[in-house]
Short mmCIF file of C-alpha atoms and ligand atoms in Angstrom, two decimals:
data_model
loop_
_atom_site.label_atom_id
_atom_site.label_comp_id
_atom_site.label_asym_id
_atom_site.label_seq_id
_atom_site.Cartn_x
_atom_site.Cartn_y
_atom_site.Cartn_z
CA UNK A 1 76.30 -30.12 4.92
CA UNK A 2 76.04 -30.31 1.14
CA UNK A 3 74.42 -33.77 1.43
CA UNK A 4 71.91 -32.42 3.90
CA UNK A 5 71.08 -29.58 1.46
CA UNK A 6 70.62 -32.04 -1.47
CA UNK A 7 68.34 -34.32 0.61
CA UNK A 8 66.17 -31.36 1.57
CA UNK A 9 65.86 -30.27 -2.06
CA UNK A 10 64.90 -33.81 -3.08
CA UNK A 11 62.35 -34.01 -0.28
CA UNK A 12 60.74 -30.67 -1.27
CA UNK A 13 60.70 -31.74 -4.92
CA UNK A 14 58.91 -35.02 -4.04
CA UNK A 15 56.42 -33.11 -1.89
CA UNK A 16 55.64 -30.69 -4.77
CA UNK A 17 55.23 -33.64 -7.17
CA UNK A 18 52.86 -35.44 -4.76
CA UNK A 19 50.88 -32.24 -4.26
CA UNK A 20 50.54 -31.68 -8.01
CA UNK A 21 49.53 -35.28 -8.71
CA UNK A 22 46.92 -35.11 -5.93
CA UNK A 23 45.62 -31.81 -7.33
CA UNK A 24 45.38 -33.36 -10.81
CA UNK A 25 43.59 -36.43 -9.46
CA UNK A 26 41.02 -34.47 -7.46
CA UNK A 27 40.41 -31.98 -10.29
CA UNK A 28 37.46 -33.08 -12.42
CA UNK A 29 38.38 -33.96 -15.99
CA UNK A 30 36.50 -33.50 -19.23
CA UNK A 31 34.24 -36.42 -20.22
CA UNK A 32 36.02 -39.14 -22.25
CA UNK A 33 36.62 -38.37 -25.86
CA UNK A 34 37.10 -40.58 -28.94
CA UNK A 35 40.62 -40.76 -30.39
CA UNK A 36 41.60 -38.56 -33.33
CA UNK A 37 41.60 -41.66 -35.52
CA UNK A 38 38.02 -42.57 -34.51
CA UNK A 39 36.94 -38.98 -35.19
CA UNK A 40 38.61 -39.01 -38.60
CA UNK A 41 36.85 -42.27 -39.47
CA UNK A 42 33.46 -40.87 -38.40
CA UNK A 43 33.77 -37.36 -39.81
CA UNK A 44 31.73 -37.95 -42.94
CA UNK A 45 28.99 -39.79 -41.02
CA UNK A 46 28.91 -36.97 -38.44
CA UNK A 47 28.22 -34.48 -41.22
CA UNK A 48 25.36 -36.42 -42.77
CA UNK A 49 23.67 -38.13 -39.78
CA UNK A 50 25.02 -36.51 -36.58
CA UNK A 51 22.39 -38.01 -34.22
CA UNK A 52 23.02 -41.66 -35.16
CA UNK A 53 26.81 -41.22 -35.43
CA UNK A 54 26.95 -39.60 -31.98
CA UNK A 55 24.75 -42.42 -30.62
CA UNK A 56 27.21 -44.93 -32.09
CA UNK A 57 30.20 -43.12 -30.48
CA UNK A 58 28.35 -43.03 -27.13
CA UNK A 59 27.98 -46.82 -27.18
CA UNK A 60 31.79 -47.16 -27.10
CA UNK A 61 32.80 -44.11 -25.06
CA UNK A 62 29.93 -43.75 -22.60
CA UNK A 63 26.82 -41.59 -22.22
CA UNK A 64 28.77 -38.37 -21.66
CA UNK A 65 31.52 -37.63 -24.15
CA UNK A 66 33.52 -34.65 -25.23
CA UNK A 67 34.47 -33.80 -28.79
CA UNK A 68 36.99 -31.17 -29.71
CA UNK A 69 36.36 -30.03 -33.25
CA UNK A 70 38.46 -27.11 -34.44
CA UNK A 71 38.42 -24.55 -31.62
CA UNK A 72 35.13 -25.74 -30.20
CA UNK A 73 34.54 -28.13 -27.35
CA UNK A 74 31.22 -29.98 -27.47
CA UNK A 75 29.82 -32.25 -24.77
CA UNK A 76 27.29 -34.87 -25.88
CA UNK A 77 24.79 -36.49 -23.49
CA UNK A 78 23.19 -39.72 -24.68
CA UNK A 79 21.36 -41.24 -21.70
CA UNK A 80 18.28 -40.23 -19.71
CA UNK A 81 20.41 -39.71 -16.56
CA UNK A 82 22.87 -37.35 -18.27
CA UNK A 83 19.96 -35.55 -20.00
CA UNK A 84 18.19 -35.04 -16.66
CA UNK A 85 21.40 -33.69 -15.18
CA UNK A 86 21.67 -31.13 -18.03
CA UNK A 87 18.02 -30.14 -18.49
CA UNK A 88 16.93 -30.26 -14.81
CA UNK A 89 19.73 -30.35 -12.23
CA UNK A 90 22.14 -27.97 -14.01
CA UNK A 91 19.56 -26.14 -16.11
CA UNK A 92 20.58 -22.72 -14.75
CA UNK A 93 24.21 -23.14 -15.91
CA UNK A 94 23.50 -25.06 -19.12
CA UNK A 95 20.53 -23.30 -20.71
CA UNK A 96 22.43 -21.02 -23.09
CA UNK A 97 22.55 -21.29 -26.87
CA UNK A 98 25.61 -21.28 -29.12
CA UNK A 99 25.38 -19.04 -32.15
CA UNK A 100 28.05 -19.26 -34.79
CA UNK A 101 29.91 -15.89 -34.86
CA UNK A 102 29.18 -15.21 -38.55
CA UNK A 103 25.43 -15.30 -37.78
CA UNK A 104 25.71 -12.95 -34.84
CA UNK A 105 26.70 -10.18 -37.23
CA UNK A 106 24.14 -10.79 -39.98
CA UNK A 107 21.22 -11.66 -37.74
CA UNK A 108 21.42 -8.76 -35.31
CA UNK A 109 17.86 -7.76 -34.48
CA UNK A 110 16.72 -11.37 -34.85
CA UNK A 111 18.73 -13.49 -32.44
CA UNK A 112 18.29 -11.21 -29.42
CA UNK A 113 14.48 -11.35 -29.76
CA UNK A 114 14.25 -15.05 -30.52
CA UNK A 115 12.92 -17.40 -27.84
CA UNK A 116 14.76 -20.25 -29.52
CA UNK A 117 18.14 -18.58 -30.08
CA UNK A 118 18.62 -15.81 -27.49
CA UNK A 119 20.38 -16.38 -24.17
CA UNK A 120 18.06 -16.72 -21.16
CA UNK A 121 17.89 -13.06 -20.07
CA UNK A 122 15.04 -10.89 -18.68
CA UNK A 123 13.51 -10.30 -22.12
CA UNK A 124 13.62 -14.04 -22.90
CA UNK A 125 11.86 -14.78 -19.57
CA UNK A 126 9.20 -12.15 -20.32
CA UNK A 127 8.49 -13.56 -23.81
CA UNK A 128 8.38 -17.11 -22.45
CA UNK A 129 5.93 -16.06 -19.73
CA UNK A 130 3.66 -14.40 -22.32
CA UNK A 131 3.79 -17.48 -24.58
CA UNK A 132 3.01 -19.89 -21.77
CA UNK A 133 0.23 -17.86 -20.15
CA UNK A 134 -1.42 -16.37 -23.25
CA UNK A 135 -1.10 -19.13 -25.88
CA UNK A 136 -0.09 -22.47 -24.36
CA UNK A 137 -1.44 -22.19 -20.79
CA UNK A 138 -4.38 -24.36 -19.61
CA UNK A 139 -6.86 -21.45 -19.56
CA UNK A 140 -6.06 -20.50 -23.15
CA UNK A 141 -5.92 -24.12 -24.35
CA UNK A 142 -9.46 -24.59 -23.00
CA UNK A 143 -10.73 -21.36 -24.56
CA UNK A 144 -9.24 -22.32 -27.96
CA UNK A 145 -10.71 -25.86 -28.06
CA UNK A 146 -13.41 -24.91 -30.58
CA UNK A 147 -10.81 -23.47 -33.01
CA UNK A 148 -8.69 -26.65 -32.92
CA UNK A 149 -11.80 -28.81 -33.37
CA UNK A 150 -12.93 -26.64 -36.29
CA UNK A 151 -9.53 -27.04 -38.00
CA UNK A 152 -9.51 -30.83 -37.53
CA UNK A 153 -13.06 -31.10 -38.95
CA UNK A 154 -11.98 -29.01 -41.96
CA UNK A 155 -8.94 -31.28 -42.46
CA UNK A 156 -11.00 -34.50 -42.27
CA UNK A 157 -13.62 -33.02 -44.65
CA UNK A 158 -10.86 -32.12 -47.13
CA UNK A 159 -9.47 -35.67 -46.94
CA UNK A 160 -12.91 -37.24 -47.43
CA UNK A 161 -13.41 -35.18 -50.57
CA UNK A 162 -10.32 -36.72 -52.17
CA UNK A 163 -10.98 -39.25 -54.92
CA UNK A 164 -10.33 -42.91 -54.09
CA UNK A 165 -6.77 -43.88 -54.94
CA UNK A 166 -5.57 -40.27 -54.95
CA UNK A 167 -2.14 -39.83 -53.34
CA UNK A 168 -2.25 -37.63 -50.23
CA UNK A 169 0.82 -35.77 -48.97
CA UNK A 170 0.12 -36.23 -45.25
CA UNK A 171 2.97 -33.89 -44.26
CA UNK A 172 1.56 -31.05 -46.40
CA UNK A 173 -2.03 -31.58 -45.16
CA UNK A 174 -1.00 -31.57 -41.47
CA UNK A 175 1.40 -28.65 -41.98
CA UNK A 176 -1.32 -26.50 -43.60
CA UNK A 177 -3.82 -27.45 -40.87
CA UNK A 178 -1.34 -26.42 -38.13
CA UNK A 179 -0.41 -23.22 -39.96
CA UNK A 180 -4.05 -22.32 -40.50
CA UNK A 181 -4.72 -23.03 -36.78
CA UNK A 182 -1.93 -20.64 -35.76
CA UNK A 183 -3.22 -17.98 -38.19
CA UNK A 184 -6.63 -18.17 -36.56
CA UNK A 185 -5.20 -18.05 -33.01
CA UNK A 186 -2.72 -15.26 -33.75
CA UNK A 187 -4.35 -13.08 -36.43
CA UNK A 188 -8.02 -14.23 -36.40
CA UNK A 189 -7.77 -15.03 -40.10
CA UNK A 190 -7.27 -18.04 -42.35
CA UNK A 191 -4.07 -18.96 -44.17
CA UNK A 192 -5.27 -16.97 -47.20
CA UNK A 193 -4.96 -13.79 -45.05
CA UNK A 194 -1.12 -14.07 -45.16
CA UNK A 195 0.99 -13.19 -48.17
CA UNK A 196 2.34 -16.71 -48.83
CA UNK A 197 0.87 -20.12 -49.67
CA UNK A 198 1.13 -23.15 -47.37
CA UNK A 199 3.72 -24.84 -49.59
CA UNK A 200 5.84 -21.65 -49.75
CA UNK A 201 5.81 -21.46 -45.94
CA UNK A 202 6.76 -25.12 -45.62
CA UNK A 203 9.66 -24.72 -48.03
CA UNK A 204 10.97 -21.62 -46.21
CA UNK A 205 10.55 -23.12 -42.72
CA UNK A 206 12.53 -26.20 -43.74
CA UNK A 207 15.20 -24.01 -45.31
CA UNK A 208 15.49 -22.02 -42.08
CA UNK A 209 15.68 -25.15 -39.93
CA UNK A 210 18.46 -26.39 -42.17
CA UNK A 211 20.33 -23.06 -42.34
CA UNK A 212 20.10 -22.30 -38.63
CA UNK A 213 21.23 -25.80 -37.70
CA UNK A 214 18.16 -26.58 -35.57
CA UNK A 215 19.29 -30.21 -35.83
CA UNK A 216 21.72 -29.10 -33.13
CA UNK A 217 25.10 -30.03 -34.57
CA UNK A 218 26.61 -28.76 -37.77
CA UNK A 219 30.12 -29.77 -38.73
CA UNK A 220 30.55 -26.63 -40.84
CA UNK A 221 30.46 -24.55 -37.64
CA UNK A 222 33.43 -26.44 -36.26
CA UNK A 223 35.72 -27.42 -39.14
CA UNK A 224 34.58 -25.48 -42.23
CA UNK A 225 37.62 -26.44 -44.34
CA UNK A 226 36.98 -30.18 -43.88
CA UNK A 227 33.34 -29.78 -44.84
CA UNK A 228 34.40 -27.97 -48.02
CA UNK A 229 36.81 -30.83 -48.71
CA UNK A 230 33.97 -33.40 -48.39
CA UNK A 231 31.49 -31.21 -50.26
CA UNK A 232 29.12 -30.77 -47.32
CA UNK A 233 26.18 -28.37 -46.90
CA UNK A 234 26.71 -24.64 -47.20
CA UNK A 235 25.73 -22.36 -44.29
CA UNK A 236 25.09 -18.95 -45.78
CA UNK A 237 24.04 -16.46 -43.14
CA UNK A 238 22.86 -14.01 -45.82
CA UNK A 239 20.30 -16.56 -47.00
CA UNK A 240 19.02 -16.90 -43.43
CA UNK A 241 18.39 -13.17 -43.37
CA UNK A 242 16.62 -13.27 -46.76
CA UNK A 243 14.33 -16.16 -45.74
CA UNK A 244 13.58 -14.64 -42.29
CA UNK A 245 12.61 -11.32 -43.90
CA UNK A 246 10.51 -13.01 -46.60
CA UNK A 247 8.51 -15.05 -44.08
CA UNK A 248 8.02 -12.16 -41.64
CA UNK A 249 7.11 -9.96 -44.61
CA UNK A 250 4.07 -12.19 -45.22
CA UNK A 251 2.36 -10.93 -42.04
CA UNK A 252 4.18 -7.78 -40.92
CA UNK A 253 1.58 -5.59 -42.71
CA UNK A 254 -1.12 -7.10 -40.44
CA UNK A 255 0.97 -6.32 -37.33
CA UNK A 256 1.66 -2.68 -38.24
CA UNK A 257 -1.94 -2.07 -39.36
CA UNK A 258 -3.27 -3.48 -36.09
CA UNK A 259 -0.83 -1.31 -34.10
CA UNK A 260 -1.85 1.83 -36.00
CA UNK A 261 -5.50 1.01 -35.27
CA UNK A 262 -4.59 1.12 -31.57
CA UNK A 263 -5.56 -2.49 -30.86
CA UNK A 264 -4.64 -4.23 -27.64
CA UNK A 265 -8.01 -5.51 -26.50
CA UNK A 266 -6.84 -9.16 -26.30
CA UNK A 267 -9.24 -10.75 -28.79
CA UNK A 268 -6.43 -12.81 -30.35
CA UNK A 269 -2.73 -13.50 -29.60
CA UNK A 270 -1.54 -10.54 -31.71
CA UNK A 271 -3.77 -8.19 -29.71
CA UNK A 272 -2.34 -9.59 -26.47
CA UNK A 273 1.24 -9.08 -27.75
CA UNK A 274 0.47 -5.49 -28.76
CA UNK A 275 -1.10 -4.91 -25.33
CA UNK A 276 2.13 -6.18 -23.65
CA UNK A 277 4.10 -3.25 -25.07
CA UNK A 278 6.35 -5.35 -27.33
CA UNK A 279 8.05 -3.74 -30.34
CA UNK A 280 7.05 -4.82 -33.86
CA UNK A 281 10.39 -6.61 -34.31
CA UNK A 282 9.92 -8.51 -31.02
CA UNK A 283 6.41 -9.56 -32.08
CA UNK A 284 7.46 -10.65 -35.58
CA UNK A 285 10.41 -12.73 -34.36
CA UNK A 286 8.29 -14.36 -31.63
CA UNK A 287 5.63 -15.26 -34.21
CA UNK A 288 8.28 -16.74 -36.49
CA UNK A 289 9.57 -18.85 -33.57
CA UNK A 290 6.19 -20.26 -32.64
CA UNK A 291 5.07 -20.84 -36.22
CA UNK A 292 8.18 -22.88 -36.99
CA UNK A 293 8.33 -24.66 -33.61
CA UNK A 294 4.60 -25.44 -33.57
CA UNK A 295 4.11 -26.58 -37.17
CA UNK A 296 7.27 -28.57 -37.82
CA UNK A 297 7.07 -30.66 -34.62
CA UNK A 298 3.43 -31.69 -35.18
CA UNK A 299 3.93 -32.35 -38.89
CA UNK A 300 6.97 -34.62 -38.53
CA UNK A 301 5.41 -36.49 -35.59
CA UNK A 302 2.22 -37.27 -37.52
CA UNK A 303 4.15 -38.23 -40.66
CA UNK A 304 6.29 -40.67 -38.65
CA UNK A 305 3.26 -42.03 -36.77
CA UNK A 306 1.44 -42.70 -40.06
CA UNK A 307 4.46 -44.39 -41.61
CA UNK A 308 4.92 -46.66 -38.52
CA UNK A 309 1.19 -47.54 -38.62
CA UNK A 310 1.42 -48.45 -42.31
CA UNK A 311 4.45 -50.65 -41.54
CA UNK A 312 2.58 -52.29 -38.62
CA UNK A 313 -0.95 -53.23 -39.82
CA UNK A 314 -1.75 -54.96 -36.48
CA UNK A 315 -1.12 -51.75 -34.59
CA UNK A 316 -3.21 -49.85 -37.16
CA UNK A 317 -6.19 -52.20 -36.66
CA UNK A 318 -5.88 -52.05 -32.82
CA UNK A 319 -5.87 -48.25 -33.07
CA UNK A 320 -8.92 -48.33 -35.35
CA UNK A 321 -10.77 -50.47 -32.80
CA UNK A 322 -9.80 -48.04 -30.02
CA UNK A 323 -11.10 -45.10 -32.07
CA UNK A 324 -14.35 -46.86 -33.06
CA UNK A 325 -15.15 -47.87 -29.47
CA UNK A 326 -14.66 -44.36 -28.14
CA UNK A 327 -16.11 -42.30 -30.96
CA UNK A 328 -19.24 -44.47 -31.58
CA UNK A 329 -20.25 -42.56 -34.72
CA UNK A 330 -19.87 -39.23 -32.92
CA UNK A 331 -17.94 -36.34 -34.44
CA UNK A 332 -14.34 -36.41 -33.05
CA UNK A 333 -13.85 -33.94 -30.17
CA UNK A 334 -10.95 -33.15 -27.86
CA UNK A 335 -12.98 -34.43 -24.90
CA UNK A 336 -12.54 -37.93 -26.38
CA UNK A 337 -8.75 -37.75 -26.09
CA UNK A 338 -8.33 -38.94 -22.44
CA UNK A 339 -10.17 -42.17 -23.32
CA UNK A 340 -7.96 -42.94 -26.34
CA UNK A 341 -5.25 -44.84 -24.45
CA UNK A 342 -3.91 -46.79 -27.41
CA UNK A 343 -3.61 -43.60 -29.48
CA UNK A 344 -1.57 -42.05 -26.63
CA UNK A 345 0.72 -45.11 -26.57
CA UNK A 346 1.24 -44.89 -30.36
CA UNK A 347 2.16 -41.19 -30.14
CA UNK A 348 4.58 -41.83 -27.26
CA UNK A 349 6.19 -44.65 -29.21
CA UNK A 350 6.54 -42.32 -32.22
CA UNK A 351 8.22 -39.68 -30.00
CA UNK A 352 10.60 -42.38 -28.66
CA UNK A 353 11.77 -43.57 -32.08
CA UNK A 354 11.44 -40.29 -34.02
CA UNK A 355 11.82 -37.29 -31.71
CA UNK A 356 11.08 -34.08 -33.69
CA UNK A 357 14.17 -32.47 -32.12
CA UNK A 358 16.78 -35.29 -32.16
CA UNK A 359 19.62 -33.08 -30.86
CA UNK A 360 18.99 -30.30 -28.31
CA UNK A 361 21.72 -27.69 -28.64
CA UNK A 362 22.56 -25.93 -25.34
CA UNK A 363 25.60 -24.01 -24.12
CA UNK A 364 27.35 -23.71 -20.73
CA UNK A 365 26.73 -20.19 -19.40
CA UNK A 366 28.92 -21.07 -16.39
CA UNK A 367 31.46 -23.80 -15.67
CA UNK A 368 29.95 -26.65 -13.71
CA UNK A 369 30.33 -30.34 -12.89
CA UNK A 370 28.27 -33.07 -14.48
CA UNK A 371 28.40 -36.66 -13.22
CA UNK A 372 31.86 -35.85 -11.77
CA UNK A 373 33.17 -34.37 -15.04
CA UNK A 374 34.18 -30.79 -15.77
CA UNK A 375 31.97 -28.75 -18.14
CA UNK A 376 33.84 -25.54 -19.02
CA UNK A 377 32.03 -22.24 -19.50
CA UNK A 378 31.22 -21.49 -23.15
CA UNK A 379 31.29 -25.04 -24.49
CA UNK A 380 28.37 -26.45 -26.46
CA UNK A 381 26.31 -29.12 -24.65
CA UNK A 382 24.07 -31.31 -26.78
CA UNK A 383 21.41 -33.74 -25.57
CA UNK A 384 20.92 -36.58 -28.05
CA UNK A 385 17.20 -37.40 -27.56
CA UNK A 386 17.36 -39.76 -30.54
CA UNK A 387 19.99 -41.91 -28.77
CA UNK A 388 18.04 -41.85 -25.48
CA UNK A 389 14.91 -43.28 -27.13
CA UNK A 390 16.95 -46.13 -28.62
CA UNK A 391 19.18 -46.89 -25.63
CA UNK A 392 19.55 -50.73 -25.53
CA UNK A 393 20.21 -50.54 -21.75
CA UNK A 394 16.68 -49.19 -21.26
CA UNK A 395 14.58 -50.68 -24.08
CA UNK A 396 14.29 -54.42 -24.80
CA UNK A 397 13.96 -54.15 -28.58
CA UNK A 398 14.99 -50.52 -28.99
CA UNK A 399 14.49 -50.35 -32.76
CA UNK A 400 11.03 -51.99 -32.76
CA UNK A 401 7.85 -49.91 -32.78
CA UNK A 402 6.37 -51.60 -29.68
CA UNK A 403 2.72 -52.63 -30.01
C1 LIG B 1 4.99 -32.21 -30.92
C2 LIG B 1 5.03 -31.10 -30.24
C3 LIG B 1 6.28 -30.45 -29.71
C4 LIG B 1 7.46 -31.02 -29.32
C5 LIG B 1 7.85 -32.49 -29.31
C6 LIG B 1 8.34 -29.94 -28.91
C7 LIG B 1 9.64 -30.10 -28.44
C8 LIG B 1 10.50 -29.07 -28.11
C9 LIG B 1 11.86 -29.25 -27.67
C10 LIG B 1 12.54 -30.60 -27.47
C11 LIG B 1 12.40 -28.03 -27.48
C12 LIG B 1 13.83 -27.71 -27.10
C13 LIG B 1 14.00 -27.60 -25.60
C14 LIG B 1 15.45 -27.41 -25.23
O1 LIG B 1 16.30 -27.03 -26.04
O2 LIG B 1 15.76 -27.69 -24.06
C15 LIG B 1 11.38 -27.05 -27.79
C16 LIG B 1 11.55 -25.69 -27.72
C17 LIG B 1 10.58 -24.79 -28.05
N1 LIG B 1 9.29 -25.06 -28.43
FE1 LIG B 1 8.46 -26.88 -28.70
N2 LIG B 1 7.69 -28.74 -29.07
C18 LIG B 1 6.43 -29.01 -29.56
C19 LIG B 1 5.44 -28.10 -29.85
C20 LIG B 1 5.58 -26.72 -29.73
C21 LIG B 1 4.53 -25.76 -29.99
C22 LIG B 1 3.10 -26.12 -30.42
C23 LIG B 1 5.07 -24.52 -29.77
C24 LIG B 1 4.48 -23.15 -29.90
C25 LIG B 1 3.31 -22.82 -30.16
C26 LIG B 1 6.45 -24.71 -29.37
C27 LIG B 1 7.33 -23.69 -29.08
C28 LIG B 1 8.63 -23.87 -28.68
C29 LIG B 1 9.56 -22.77 -28.42
C30 LIG B 1 9.23 -21.28 -28.57
C31 LIG B 1 10.78 -23.35 -28.03
C32 LIG B 1 12.10 -22.62 -27.70
C33 LIG B 1 12.09 -21.95 -26.38
C34 LIG B 1 12.21 -22.84 -25.21
O3 LIG B 1 13.18 -23.63 -25.13
O4 LIG B 1 11.31 -22.78 -24.36
N3 LIG B 1 6.72 -26.06 -29.36
N4 LIG B 1 10.23 -27.72 -28.16
#
């Protein structure tokens, strides 16, 4: 009898064990992660060049990897298939943003109105709709053609007036042209109408990009004590607040004056925003978002394109031929753009090698599965666009600027 009892217990125990093992096998796991030793060896590189270090780790551990740094779990996607799965297939679950807790306190009144940093809620959808229909939509793009052409003509004229041999800071010239374009579209005035110079704006925008971690991955958010140990960058949320207020302060007088005048007729973007019933804070934060997002991306892309063209004189001369054939002594106009195929190819190649946003920082709003792996709710999900453009499985000579 006792034997029979022992056999039954053993049998039940084996059944439970089998059940648990099966459960564990069928349960999706986290994506593979580098060993602690590998992480320790790469810590310094991760702090200084996160996009290339993460690309290097992906080559050994696969295109979807998980990193646990401090309390935070981060999933990194480094191939076009994993990126598509995050940005398209699972966009609803993975379109959140992670904000470091210390910022949430100091930047109240900023983050919740920001298109870049707020979670995708009703207000975010409303602001995005306004931006896409009233500034970036096809109808508006067509209506604003003359303003963009005017700004380009002014930029070219300014460059032609330079003395031969004079050094030109391409980044500064393009940045000021973009900023002046946005001033015209938003406020119907030139850059001189705002309370700061072009170089002051550029300095503050860069500082904000650095402070807010727009690069997508900041070690100091995960393991602050290690960063202190290695003497890494300092993330001071108070400075973010100071810079945000200084930049917004350069135009907030225009916004409140326009509101008190009872504008809302839709003659420029500010009028449209006032007519949409947005608060002054909402308008100012939205303007900060688009000024930074619109100027920095164009400036870095053109700087990289110019430096690749200087490094590749053959490409430069092919591009010159393309431009001369199409323009035929005419003044450059946007209607010429569809015929400039080689220019398009050069810009695409610049985006491939030097994406203006090398790491896209997202966050899992809900748990979901990605390529058979588990993505837990709340973890950070980063798409490494820099690694995707240089993926040796996709590109023959990934590091070459193809001609
Ligand atoms: C070279 C041109 C540009 C490139 C390559 C570019 C690229 C990007 C990328 C990669 C993102 C992040 C998407 C994500 O996290 O999934 C983004 C977001 C954003 N961009 Fe741009 N962008 C460009 C120009 C502009 C311009 C001209 C504006 C505004 C006038 C703008 C406004 C925004 C805003 C507001 C966001 C955040 C909200 C959102 O995700 O929709 N961008 N951009």
